[in-house]
PDB file of C-alpha atoms in Angstrom:
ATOM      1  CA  UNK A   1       6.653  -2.548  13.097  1.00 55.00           C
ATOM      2  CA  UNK A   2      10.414  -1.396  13.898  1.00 55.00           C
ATOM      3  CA  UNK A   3      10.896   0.771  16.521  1.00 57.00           C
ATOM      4  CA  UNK A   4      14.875   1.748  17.671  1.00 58.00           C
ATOM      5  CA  UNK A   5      15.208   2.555  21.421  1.00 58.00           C
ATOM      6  CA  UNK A   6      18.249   4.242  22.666  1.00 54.00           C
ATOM      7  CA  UNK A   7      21.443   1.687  23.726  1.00 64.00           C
ATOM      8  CA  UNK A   8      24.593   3.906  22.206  1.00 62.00           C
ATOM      9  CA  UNK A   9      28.029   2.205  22.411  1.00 67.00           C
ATOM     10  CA  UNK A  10      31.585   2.989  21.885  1.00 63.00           C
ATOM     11  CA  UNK A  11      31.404   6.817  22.994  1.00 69.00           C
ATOM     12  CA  UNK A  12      35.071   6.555  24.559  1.00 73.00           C
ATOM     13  CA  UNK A  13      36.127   8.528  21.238  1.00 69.00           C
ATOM     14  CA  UNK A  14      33.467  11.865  22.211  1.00 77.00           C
ATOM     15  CA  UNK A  15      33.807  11.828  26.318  1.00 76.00           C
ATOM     16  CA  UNK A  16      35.717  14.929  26.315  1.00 76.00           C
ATOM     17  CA  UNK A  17      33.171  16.445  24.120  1.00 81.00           C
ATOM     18  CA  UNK A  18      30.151  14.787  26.159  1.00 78.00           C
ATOM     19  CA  UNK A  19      31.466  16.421  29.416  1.00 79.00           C
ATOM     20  CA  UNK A  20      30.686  19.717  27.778  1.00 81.00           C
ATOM     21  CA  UNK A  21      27.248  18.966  27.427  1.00 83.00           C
ATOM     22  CA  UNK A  22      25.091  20.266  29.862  1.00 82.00           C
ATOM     23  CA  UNK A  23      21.941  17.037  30.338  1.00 84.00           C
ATOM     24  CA  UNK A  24      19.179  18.692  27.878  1.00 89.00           C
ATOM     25  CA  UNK A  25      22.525  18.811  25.373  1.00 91.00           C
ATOM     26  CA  UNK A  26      23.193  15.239  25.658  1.00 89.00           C
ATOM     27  CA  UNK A  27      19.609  14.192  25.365  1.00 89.00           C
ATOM     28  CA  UNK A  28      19.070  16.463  22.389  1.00 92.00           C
ATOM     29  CA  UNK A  29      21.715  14.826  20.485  1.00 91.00           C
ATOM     30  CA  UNK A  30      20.396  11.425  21.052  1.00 89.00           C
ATOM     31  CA  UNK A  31      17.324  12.637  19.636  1.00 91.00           C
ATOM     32  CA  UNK A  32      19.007  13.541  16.696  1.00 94.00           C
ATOM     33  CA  UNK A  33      20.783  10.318  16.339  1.00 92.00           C
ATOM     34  CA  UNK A  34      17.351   8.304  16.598  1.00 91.00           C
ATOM     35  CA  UNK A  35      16.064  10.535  14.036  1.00 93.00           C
ATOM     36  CA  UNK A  36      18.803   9.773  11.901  1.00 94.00           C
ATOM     37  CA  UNK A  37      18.776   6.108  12.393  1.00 92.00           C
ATOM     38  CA  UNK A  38      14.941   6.078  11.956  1.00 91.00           C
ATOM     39  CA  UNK A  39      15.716   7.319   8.304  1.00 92.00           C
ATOM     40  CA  UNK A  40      17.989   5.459   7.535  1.00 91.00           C
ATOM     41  CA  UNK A  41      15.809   2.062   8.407  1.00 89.00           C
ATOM     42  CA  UNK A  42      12.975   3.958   6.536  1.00 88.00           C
ATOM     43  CA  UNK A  43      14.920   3.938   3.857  1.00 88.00           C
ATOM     44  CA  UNK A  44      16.054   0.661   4.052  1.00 87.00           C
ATOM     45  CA  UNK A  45      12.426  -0.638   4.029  1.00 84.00           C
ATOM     46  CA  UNK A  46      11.239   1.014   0.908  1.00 85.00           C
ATOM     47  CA  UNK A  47      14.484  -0.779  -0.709  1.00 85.00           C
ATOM     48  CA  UNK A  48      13.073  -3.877   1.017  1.00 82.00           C
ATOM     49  CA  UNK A  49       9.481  -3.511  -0.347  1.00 80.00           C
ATOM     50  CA  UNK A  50      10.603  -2.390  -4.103  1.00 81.00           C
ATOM     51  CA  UNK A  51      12.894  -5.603  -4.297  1.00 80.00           C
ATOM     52  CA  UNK A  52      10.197  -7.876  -2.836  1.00 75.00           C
ATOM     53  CA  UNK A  53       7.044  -6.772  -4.048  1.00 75.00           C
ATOM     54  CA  UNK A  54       6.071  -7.016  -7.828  1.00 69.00           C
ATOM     55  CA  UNK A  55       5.610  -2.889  -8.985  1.00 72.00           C
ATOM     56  CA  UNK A  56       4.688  -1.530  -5.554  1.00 72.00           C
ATOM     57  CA  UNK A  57       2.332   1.270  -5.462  1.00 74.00           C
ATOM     58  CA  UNK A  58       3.757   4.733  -4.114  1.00 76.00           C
ATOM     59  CA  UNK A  59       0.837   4.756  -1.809  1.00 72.00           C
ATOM     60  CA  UNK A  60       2.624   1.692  -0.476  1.00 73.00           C
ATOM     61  CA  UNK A  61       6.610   2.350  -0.849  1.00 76.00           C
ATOM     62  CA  UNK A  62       5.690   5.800   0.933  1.00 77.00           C
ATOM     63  CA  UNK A  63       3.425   4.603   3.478  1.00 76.00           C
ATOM     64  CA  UNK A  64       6.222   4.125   6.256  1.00 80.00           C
ATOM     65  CA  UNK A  65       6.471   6.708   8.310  1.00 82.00           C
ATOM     66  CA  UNK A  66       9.258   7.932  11.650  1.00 87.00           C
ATOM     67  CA  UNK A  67       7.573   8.796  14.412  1.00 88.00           C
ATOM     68  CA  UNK A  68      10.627  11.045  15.374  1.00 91.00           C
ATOM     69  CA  UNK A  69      12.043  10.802  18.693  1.00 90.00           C
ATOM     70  CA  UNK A  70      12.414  13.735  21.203  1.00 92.00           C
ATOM     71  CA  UNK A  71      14.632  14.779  24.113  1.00 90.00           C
ATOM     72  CA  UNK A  72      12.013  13.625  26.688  1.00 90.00           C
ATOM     73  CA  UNK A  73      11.194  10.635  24.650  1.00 89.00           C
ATOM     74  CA  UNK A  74      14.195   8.474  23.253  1.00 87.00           C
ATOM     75  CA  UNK A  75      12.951   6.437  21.269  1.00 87.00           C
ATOM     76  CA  UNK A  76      11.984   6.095  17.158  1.00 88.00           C
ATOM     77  CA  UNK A  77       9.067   4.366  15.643  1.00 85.00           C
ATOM     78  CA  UNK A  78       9.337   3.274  12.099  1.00 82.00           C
ATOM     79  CA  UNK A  79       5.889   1.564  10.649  1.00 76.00           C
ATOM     80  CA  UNK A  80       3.578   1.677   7.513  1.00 73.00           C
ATOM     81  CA  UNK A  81       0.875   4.287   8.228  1.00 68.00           C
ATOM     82  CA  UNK A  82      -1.946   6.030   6.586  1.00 59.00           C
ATOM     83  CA  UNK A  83      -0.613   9.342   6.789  1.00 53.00           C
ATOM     84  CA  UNK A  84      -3.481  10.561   3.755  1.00 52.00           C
ATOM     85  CA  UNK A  85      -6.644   9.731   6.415  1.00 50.00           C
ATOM     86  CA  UNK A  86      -7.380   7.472   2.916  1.00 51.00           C
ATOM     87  CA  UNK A  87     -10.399   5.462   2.895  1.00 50.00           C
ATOM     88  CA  UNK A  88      -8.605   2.227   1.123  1.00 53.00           C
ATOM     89  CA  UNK A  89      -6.948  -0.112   3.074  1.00 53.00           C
ATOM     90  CA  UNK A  90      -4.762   0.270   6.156  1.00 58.00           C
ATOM     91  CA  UNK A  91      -0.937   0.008   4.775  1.00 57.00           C
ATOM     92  CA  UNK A  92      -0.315  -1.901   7.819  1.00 59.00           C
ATOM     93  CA  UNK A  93      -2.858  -4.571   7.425  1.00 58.00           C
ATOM     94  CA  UNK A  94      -1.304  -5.252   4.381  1.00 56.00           C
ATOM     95  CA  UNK A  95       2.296  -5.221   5.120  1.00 60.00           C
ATOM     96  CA  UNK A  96       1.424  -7.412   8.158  1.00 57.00           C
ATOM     97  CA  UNK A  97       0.075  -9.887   5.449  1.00 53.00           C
ATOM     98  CA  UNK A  98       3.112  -9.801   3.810  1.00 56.00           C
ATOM     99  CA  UNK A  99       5.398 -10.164   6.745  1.00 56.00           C
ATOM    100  CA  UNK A 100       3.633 -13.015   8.813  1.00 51.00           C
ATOM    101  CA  UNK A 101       1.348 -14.688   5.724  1.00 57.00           C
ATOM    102  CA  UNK A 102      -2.271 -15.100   6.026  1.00 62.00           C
ATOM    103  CA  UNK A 103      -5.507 -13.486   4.068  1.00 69.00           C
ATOM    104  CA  UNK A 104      -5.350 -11.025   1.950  1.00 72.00           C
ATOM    105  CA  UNK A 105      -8.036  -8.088   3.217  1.00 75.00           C
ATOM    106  CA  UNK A 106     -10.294  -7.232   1.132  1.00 82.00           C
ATOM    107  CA  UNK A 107     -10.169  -4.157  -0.690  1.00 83.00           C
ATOM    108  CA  UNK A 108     -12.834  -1.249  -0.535  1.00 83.00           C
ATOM    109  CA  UNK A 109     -14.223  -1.638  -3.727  1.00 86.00           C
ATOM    110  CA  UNK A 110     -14.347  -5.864  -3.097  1.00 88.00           C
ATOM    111  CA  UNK A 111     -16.599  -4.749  -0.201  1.00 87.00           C
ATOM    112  CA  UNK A 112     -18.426  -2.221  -2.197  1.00 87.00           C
ATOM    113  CA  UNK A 113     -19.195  -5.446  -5.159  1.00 91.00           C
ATOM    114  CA  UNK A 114     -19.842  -8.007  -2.597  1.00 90.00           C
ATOM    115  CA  UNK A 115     -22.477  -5.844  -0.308  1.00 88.00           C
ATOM    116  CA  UNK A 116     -23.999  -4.925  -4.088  1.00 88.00           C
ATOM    117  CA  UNK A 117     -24.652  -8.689  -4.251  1.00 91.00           C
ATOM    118  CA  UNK A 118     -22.138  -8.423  -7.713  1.00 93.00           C
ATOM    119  CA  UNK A 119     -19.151 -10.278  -6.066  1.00 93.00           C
ATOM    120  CA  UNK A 120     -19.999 -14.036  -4.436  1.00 91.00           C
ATOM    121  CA  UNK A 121     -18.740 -14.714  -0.902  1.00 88.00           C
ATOM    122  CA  UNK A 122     -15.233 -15.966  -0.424  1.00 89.00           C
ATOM    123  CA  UNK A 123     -13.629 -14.350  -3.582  1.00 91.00           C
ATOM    124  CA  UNK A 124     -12.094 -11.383  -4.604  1.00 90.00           C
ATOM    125  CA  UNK A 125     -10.612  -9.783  -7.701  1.00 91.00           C
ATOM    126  CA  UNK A 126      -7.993  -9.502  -9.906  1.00 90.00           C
ATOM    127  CA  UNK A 127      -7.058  -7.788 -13.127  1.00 91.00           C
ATOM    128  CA  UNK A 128      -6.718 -10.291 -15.890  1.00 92.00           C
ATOM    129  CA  UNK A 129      -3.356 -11.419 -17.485  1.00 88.00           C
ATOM    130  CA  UNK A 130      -4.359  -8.800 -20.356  1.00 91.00           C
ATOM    131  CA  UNK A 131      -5.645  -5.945 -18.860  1.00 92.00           C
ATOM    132  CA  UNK A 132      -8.703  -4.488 -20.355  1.00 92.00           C
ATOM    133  CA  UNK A 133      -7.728  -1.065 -22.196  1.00 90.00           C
ATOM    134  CA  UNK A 134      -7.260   1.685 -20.231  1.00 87.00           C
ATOM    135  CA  UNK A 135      -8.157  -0.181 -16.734  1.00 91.00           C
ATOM    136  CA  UNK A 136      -4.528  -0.745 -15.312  1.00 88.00           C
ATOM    137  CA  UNK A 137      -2.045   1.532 -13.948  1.00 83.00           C
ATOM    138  CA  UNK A 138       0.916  -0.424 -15.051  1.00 80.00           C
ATOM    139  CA  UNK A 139       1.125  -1.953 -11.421  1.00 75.00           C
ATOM    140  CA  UNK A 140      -0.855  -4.850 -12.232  1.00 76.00           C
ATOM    141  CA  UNK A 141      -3.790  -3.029 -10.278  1.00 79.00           C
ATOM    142  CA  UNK A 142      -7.439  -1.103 -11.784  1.00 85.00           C
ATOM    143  CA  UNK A 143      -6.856   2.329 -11.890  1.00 87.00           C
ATOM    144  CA  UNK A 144      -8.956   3.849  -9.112  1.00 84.00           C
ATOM    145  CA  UNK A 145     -11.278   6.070 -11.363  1.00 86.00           C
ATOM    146  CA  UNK A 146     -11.935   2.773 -13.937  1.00 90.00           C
ATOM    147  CA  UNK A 147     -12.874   1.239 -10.735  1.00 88.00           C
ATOM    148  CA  UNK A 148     -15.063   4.035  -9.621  1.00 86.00           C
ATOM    149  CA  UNK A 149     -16.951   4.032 -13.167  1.00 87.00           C
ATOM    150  CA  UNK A 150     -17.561   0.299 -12.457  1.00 90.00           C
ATOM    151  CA  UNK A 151     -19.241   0.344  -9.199  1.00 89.00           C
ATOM    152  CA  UNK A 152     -20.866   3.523 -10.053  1.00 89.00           C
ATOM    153  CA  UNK A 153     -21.971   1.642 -13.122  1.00 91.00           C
ATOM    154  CA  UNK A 154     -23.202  -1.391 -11.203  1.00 89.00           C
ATOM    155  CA  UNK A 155     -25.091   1.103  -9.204  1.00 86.00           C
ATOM    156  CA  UNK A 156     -23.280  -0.436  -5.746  1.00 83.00           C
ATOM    157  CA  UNK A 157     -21.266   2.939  -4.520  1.00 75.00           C
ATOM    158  CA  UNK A 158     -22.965   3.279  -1.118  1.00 63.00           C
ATOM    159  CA  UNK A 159     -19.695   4.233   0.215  1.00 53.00           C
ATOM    160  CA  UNK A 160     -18.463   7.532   1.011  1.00 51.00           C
ATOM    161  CA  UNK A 161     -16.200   8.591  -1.063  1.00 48.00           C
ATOM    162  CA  UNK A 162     -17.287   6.958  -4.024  1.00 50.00           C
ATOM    163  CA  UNK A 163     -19.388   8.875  -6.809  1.00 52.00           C
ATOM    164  CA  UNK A 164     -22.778   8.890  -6.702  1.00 65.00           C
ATOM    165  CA  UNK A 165     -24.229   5.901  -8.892  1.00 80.00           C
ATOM    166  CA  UNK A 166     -24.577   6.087 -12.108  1.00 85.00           C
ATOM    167  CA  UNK A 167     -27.358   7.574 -14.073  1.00 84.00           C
ATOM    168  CA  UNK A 168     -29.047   6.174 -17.212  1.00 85.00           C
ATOM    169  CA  UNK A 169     -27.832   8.896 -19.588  1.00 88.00           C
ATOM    170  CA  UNK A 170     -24.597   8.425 -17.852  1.00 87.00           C
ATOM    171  CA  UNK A 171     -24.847   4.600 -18.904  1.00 88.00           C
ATOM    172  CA  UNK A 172     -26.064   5.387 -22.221  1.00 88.00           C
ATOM    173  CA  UNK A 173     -23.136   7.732 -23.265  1.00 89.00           C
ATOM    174  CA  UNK A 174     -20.774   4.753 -21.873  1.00 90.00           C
ATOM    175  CA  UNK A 175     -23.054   2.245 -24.498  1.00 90.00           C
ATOM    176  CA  UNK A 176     -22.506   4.301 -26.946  1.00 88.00           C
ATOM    177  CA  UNK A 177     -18.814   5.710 -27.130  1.00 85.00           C
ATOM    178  CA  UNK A 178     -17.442   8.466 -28.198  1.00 82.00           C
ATOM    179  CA  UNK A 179     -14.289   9.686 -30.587  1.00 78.00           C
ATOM    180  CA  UNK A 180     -12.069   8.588 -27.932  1.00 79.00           C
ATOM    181  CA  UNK A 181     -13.169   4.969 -26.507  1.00 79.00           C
ATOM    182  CA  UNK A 182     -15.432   2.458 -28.253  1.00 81.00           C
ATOM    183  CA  UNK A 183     -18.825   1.838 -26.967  1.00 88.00           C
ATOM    184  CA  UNK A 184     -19.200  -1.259 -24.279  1.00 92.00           C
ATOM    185  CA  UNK A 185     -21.412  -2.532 -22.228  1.00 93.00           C
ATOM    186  CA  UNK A 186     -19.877  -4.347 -18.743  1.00 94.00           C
ATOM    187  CA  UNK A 187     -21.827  -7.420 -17.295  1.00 95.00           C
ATOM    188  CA  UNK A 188     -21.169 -10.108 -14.346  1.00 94.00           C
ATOM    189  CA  UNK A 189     -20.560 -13.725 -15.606  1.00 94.00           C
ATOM    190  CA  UNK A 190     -20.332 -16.277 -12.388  1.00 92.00           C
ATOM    191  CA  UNK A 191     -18.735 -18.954 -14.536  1.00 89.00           C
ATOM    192  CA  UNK A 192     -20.055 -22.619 -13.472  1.00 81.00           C
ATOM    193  CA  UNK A 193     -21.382 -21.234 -10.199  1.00 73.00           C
ATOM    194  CA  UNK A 194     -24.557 -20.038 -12.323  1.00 79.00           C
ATOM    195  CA  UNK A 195     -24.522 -22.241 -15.527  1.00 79.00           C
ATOM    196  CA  UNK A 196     -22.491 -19.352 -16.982  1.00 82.00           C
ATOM    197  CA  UNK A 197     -19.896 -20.267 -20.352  1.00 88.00           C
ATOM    198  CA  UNK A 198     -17.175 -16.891 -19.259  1.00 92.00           C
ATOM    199  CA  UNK A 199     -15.041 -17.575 -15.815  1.00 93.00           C
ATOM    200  CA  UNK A 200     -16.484 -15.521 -12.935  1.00 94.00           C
ATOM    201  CA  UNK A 201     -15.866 -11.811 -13.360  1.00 94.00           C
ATOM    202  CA  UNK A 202     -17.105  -8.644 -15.000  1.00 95.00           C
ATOM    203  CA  UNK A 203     -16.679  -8.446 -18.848  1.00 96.00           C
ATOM    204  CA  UNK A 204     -17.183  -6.130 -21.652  1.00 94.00           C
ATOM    205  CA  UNK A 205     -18.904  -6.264 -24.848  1.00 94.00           C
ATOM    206  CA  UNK A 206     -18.098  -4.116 -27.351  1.00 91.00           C
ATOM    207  CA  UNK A 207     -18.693  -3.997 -31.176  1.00 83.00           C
ATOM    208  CA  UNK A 208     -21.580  -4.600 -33.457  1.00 78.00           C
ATOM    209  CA  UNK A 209     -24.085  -6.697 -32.025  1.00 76.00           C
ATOM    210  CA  UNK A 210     -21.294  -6.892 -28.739  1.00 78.00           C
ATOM    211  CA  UNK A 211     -19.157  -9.511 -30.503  1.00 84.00           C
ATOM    212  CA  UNK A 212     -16.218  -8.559 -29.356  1.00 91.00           C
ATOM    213  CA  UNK A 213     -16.072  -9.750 -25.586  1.00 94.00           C
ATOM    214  CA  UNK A 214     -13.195  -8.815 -23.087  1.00 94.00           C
ATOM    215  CA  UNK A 215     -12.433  -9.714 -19.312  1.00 95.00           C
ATOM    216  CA  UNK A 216     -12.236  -6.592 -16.782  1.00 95.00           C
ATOM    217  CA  UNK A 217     -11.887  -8.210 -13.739  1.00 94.00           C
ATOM    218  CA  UNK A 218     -12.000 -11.210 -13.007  1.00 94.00           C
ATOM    219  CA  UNK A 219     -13.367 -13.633  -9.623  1.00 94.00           C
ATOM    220  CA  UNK A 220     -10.644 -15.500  -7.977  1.00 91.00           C
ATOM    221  CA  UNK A 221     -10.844 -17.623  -4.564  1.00 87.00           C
ATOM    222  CA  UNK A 222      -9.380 -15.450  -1.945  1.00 81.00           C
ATOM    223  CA  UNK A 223      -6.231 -15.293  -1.710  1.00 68.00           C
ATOM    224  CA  UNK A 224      -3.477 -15.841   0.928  1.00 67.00           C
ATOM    225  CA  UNK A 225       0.140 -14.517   1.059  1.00 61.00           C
ATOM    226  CA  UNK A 226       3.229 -16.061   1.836  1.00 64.00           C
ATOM    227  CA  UNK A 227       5.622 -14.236   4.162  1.00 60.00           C
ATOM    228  CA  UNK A 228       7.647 -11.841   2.019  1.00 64.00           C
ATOM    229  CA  UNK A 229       8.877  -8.826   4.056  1.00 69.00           C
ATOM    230  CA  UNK A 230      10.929  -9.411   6.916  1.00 69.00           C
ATOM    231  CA  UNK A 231      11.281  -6.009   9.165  1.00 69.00           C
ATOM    232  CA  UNK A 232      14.651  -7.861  10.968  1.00 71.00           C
ATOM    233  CA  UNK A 233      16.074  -8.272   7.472  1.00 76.00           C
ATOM    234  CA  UNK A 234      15.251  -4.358   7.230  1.00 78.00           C
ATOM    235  CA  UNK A 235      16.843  -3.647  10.168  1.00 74.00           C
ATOM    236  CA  UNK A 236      19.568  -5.878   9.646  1.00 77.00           C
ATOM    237  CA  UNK A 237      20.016  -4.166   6.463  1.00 76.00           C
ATOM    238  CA  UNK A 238      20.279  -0.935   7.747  1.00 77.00           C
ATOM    239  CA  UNK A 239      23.141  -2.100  10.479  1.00 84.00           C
ATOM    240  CA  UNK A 240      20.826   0.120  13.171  1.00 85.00           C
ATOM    241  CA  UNK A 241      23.490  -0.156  15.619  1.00 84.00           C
ATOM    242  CA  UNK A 242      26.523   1.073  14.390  1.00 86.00           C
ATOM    243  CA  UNK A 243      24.632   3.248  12.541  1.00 90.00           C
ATOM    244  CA  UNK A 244      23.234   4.557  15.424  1.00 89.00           C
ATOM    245  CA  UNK A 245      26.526   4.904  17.609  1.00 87.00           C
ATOM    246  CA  UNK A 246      28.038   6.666  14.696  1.00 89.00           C
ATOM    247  CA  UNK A 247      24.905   9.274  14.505  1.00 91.00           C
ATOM    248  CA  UNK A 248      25.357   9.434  18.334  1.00 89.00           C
ATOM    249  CA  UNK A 249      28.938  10.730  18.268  1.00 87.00           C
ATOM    250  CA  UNK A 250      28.829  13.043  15.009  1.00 91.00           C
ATOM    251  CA  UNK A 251      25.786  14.800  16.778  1.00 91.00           C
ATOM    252  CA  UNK A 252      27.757  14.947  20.157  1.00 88.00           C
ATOM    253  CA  UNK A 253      30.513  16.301  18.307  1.00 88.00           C
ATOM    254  CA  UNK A 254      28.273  18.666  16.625  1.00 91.00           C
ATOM    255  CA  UNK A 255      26.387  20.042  19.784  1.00 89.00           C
ATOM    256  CA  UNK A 256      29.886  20.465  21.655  1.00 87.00           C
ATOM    257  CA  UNK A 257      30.977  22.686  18.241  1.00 83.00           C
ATOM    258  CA  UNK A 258      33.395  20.657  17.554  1.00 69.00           C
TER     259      UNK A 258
END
């Protein structure tokens, strides 16, 4: 979390100006001038988490949000919220994994495999080095709908929000293909926990006979981050306190008319 609380400097430029400002004035301007500052660090974290991160999701880069400060209330809060009410994991939990190290949380549909029996304790997933067609979003994550169709398919969406699971006319249309994607059929492989010959992970078999096997999404051990995202480099980046003296006299100036 950064928050910015009011301690302007260097106002011996705008005290003539100040002196014309009756209290509510003043304060009003310095809530301005936290607004602006909380902006500008906003800013300055998005820049942070595109040049750290490998192809952020907009759900993350957009996730921080400025509680905005008011006259009766000087102070700005700048964190990662989930400003959607979104069901998938809290941006903060996972930016706090990124700034301090530690687990990664699991994600909703992890939770949705494992309570389905389908994923084995203490792993998660991840896409494979070649994604399977038309699973990835180009971020190096599932797209959310492919994901849906594969919980739905494994019939473990007890969720809300998920669709219902799927139904056997469902699954034979999916077996069978259509003009636009080949027929498959997806399947769970545990690798050498179970005797299997594929590495842990859900596969596909498409083809005649289903010759032509493909990873999905593979089982890896869970996984823990190394600290990546400083918020004092963000706010160090953003200069917060000049920044914020400067803000502080161009909206003095501006409330005096100047």
């Amino acid at each position: 979390m950064v928050q910015v609380s009011i301690g302007v400097r260097n106002l011996e430029a705008v005290q003539a100006e100040l002196a014309k400002l009756a209290g509510p004035q003043a304060r009003q301007a310095y809530a301005k001038a936290l607004n602006d500052t909380g902006f500008q660090v906003r800013r300055q974290m998005q820049a942070e988490m595109a040049r750290v991160f490998d192809r952020p999701t907009p759900y993350v880069l957009k996730s921080s949000f400025v509680q905005q400060a008011t006259p009766n209330k000087l102070s700005v809060r700048i964190a990662p919220e989930n400003q959607r009410d979104s069901p998938g994991v809290d941006p903060q939990k996972i930016l706090q994994a990124q700034e301090f190290g530690g687990r990664r949380r699991d994600k909703r549909s992890e939770v949705a495999l494992r309570r389905a029996g389908i994923l084995p304790s203490g792993y998660q997933t991840s896409i494979p080095r070649v994604p399977y067609p038309g699973s990835d979003d180009g971020r190096g994550n599932l797209r959310g709908a492919f994901m849906v169709q594969l919980i739905s398919y494994f019939q473990a969406s007890p969720e809300q929000g998920y669709s219902a699971n799927m139904s056997d006319k469902r699954k034979r249309a999916i077996h069978t293909g259509n003009k636009r994607t080949t027929g498959r059929r997806y399947f769970v492989s545990y690798g050498r926990l179970r005797g299997h010959h594929l590495a842990p992970g859900i596969w596909a078999a498409s083809g005649t006979g289903g010759v032509d096997v493909k990873p999905v999404v593979m089982f890896v051990r869970v996984g823990t981050y190394k600290p990546r995202l400083s918020m004092e480099r963000i706010a160090q980046g953003a200069d917060v306190q000049n920044y914020l003296d400067k803000r502080v006299r161009f909206r003095i100036r501006e409330a005096a008319g100047v």
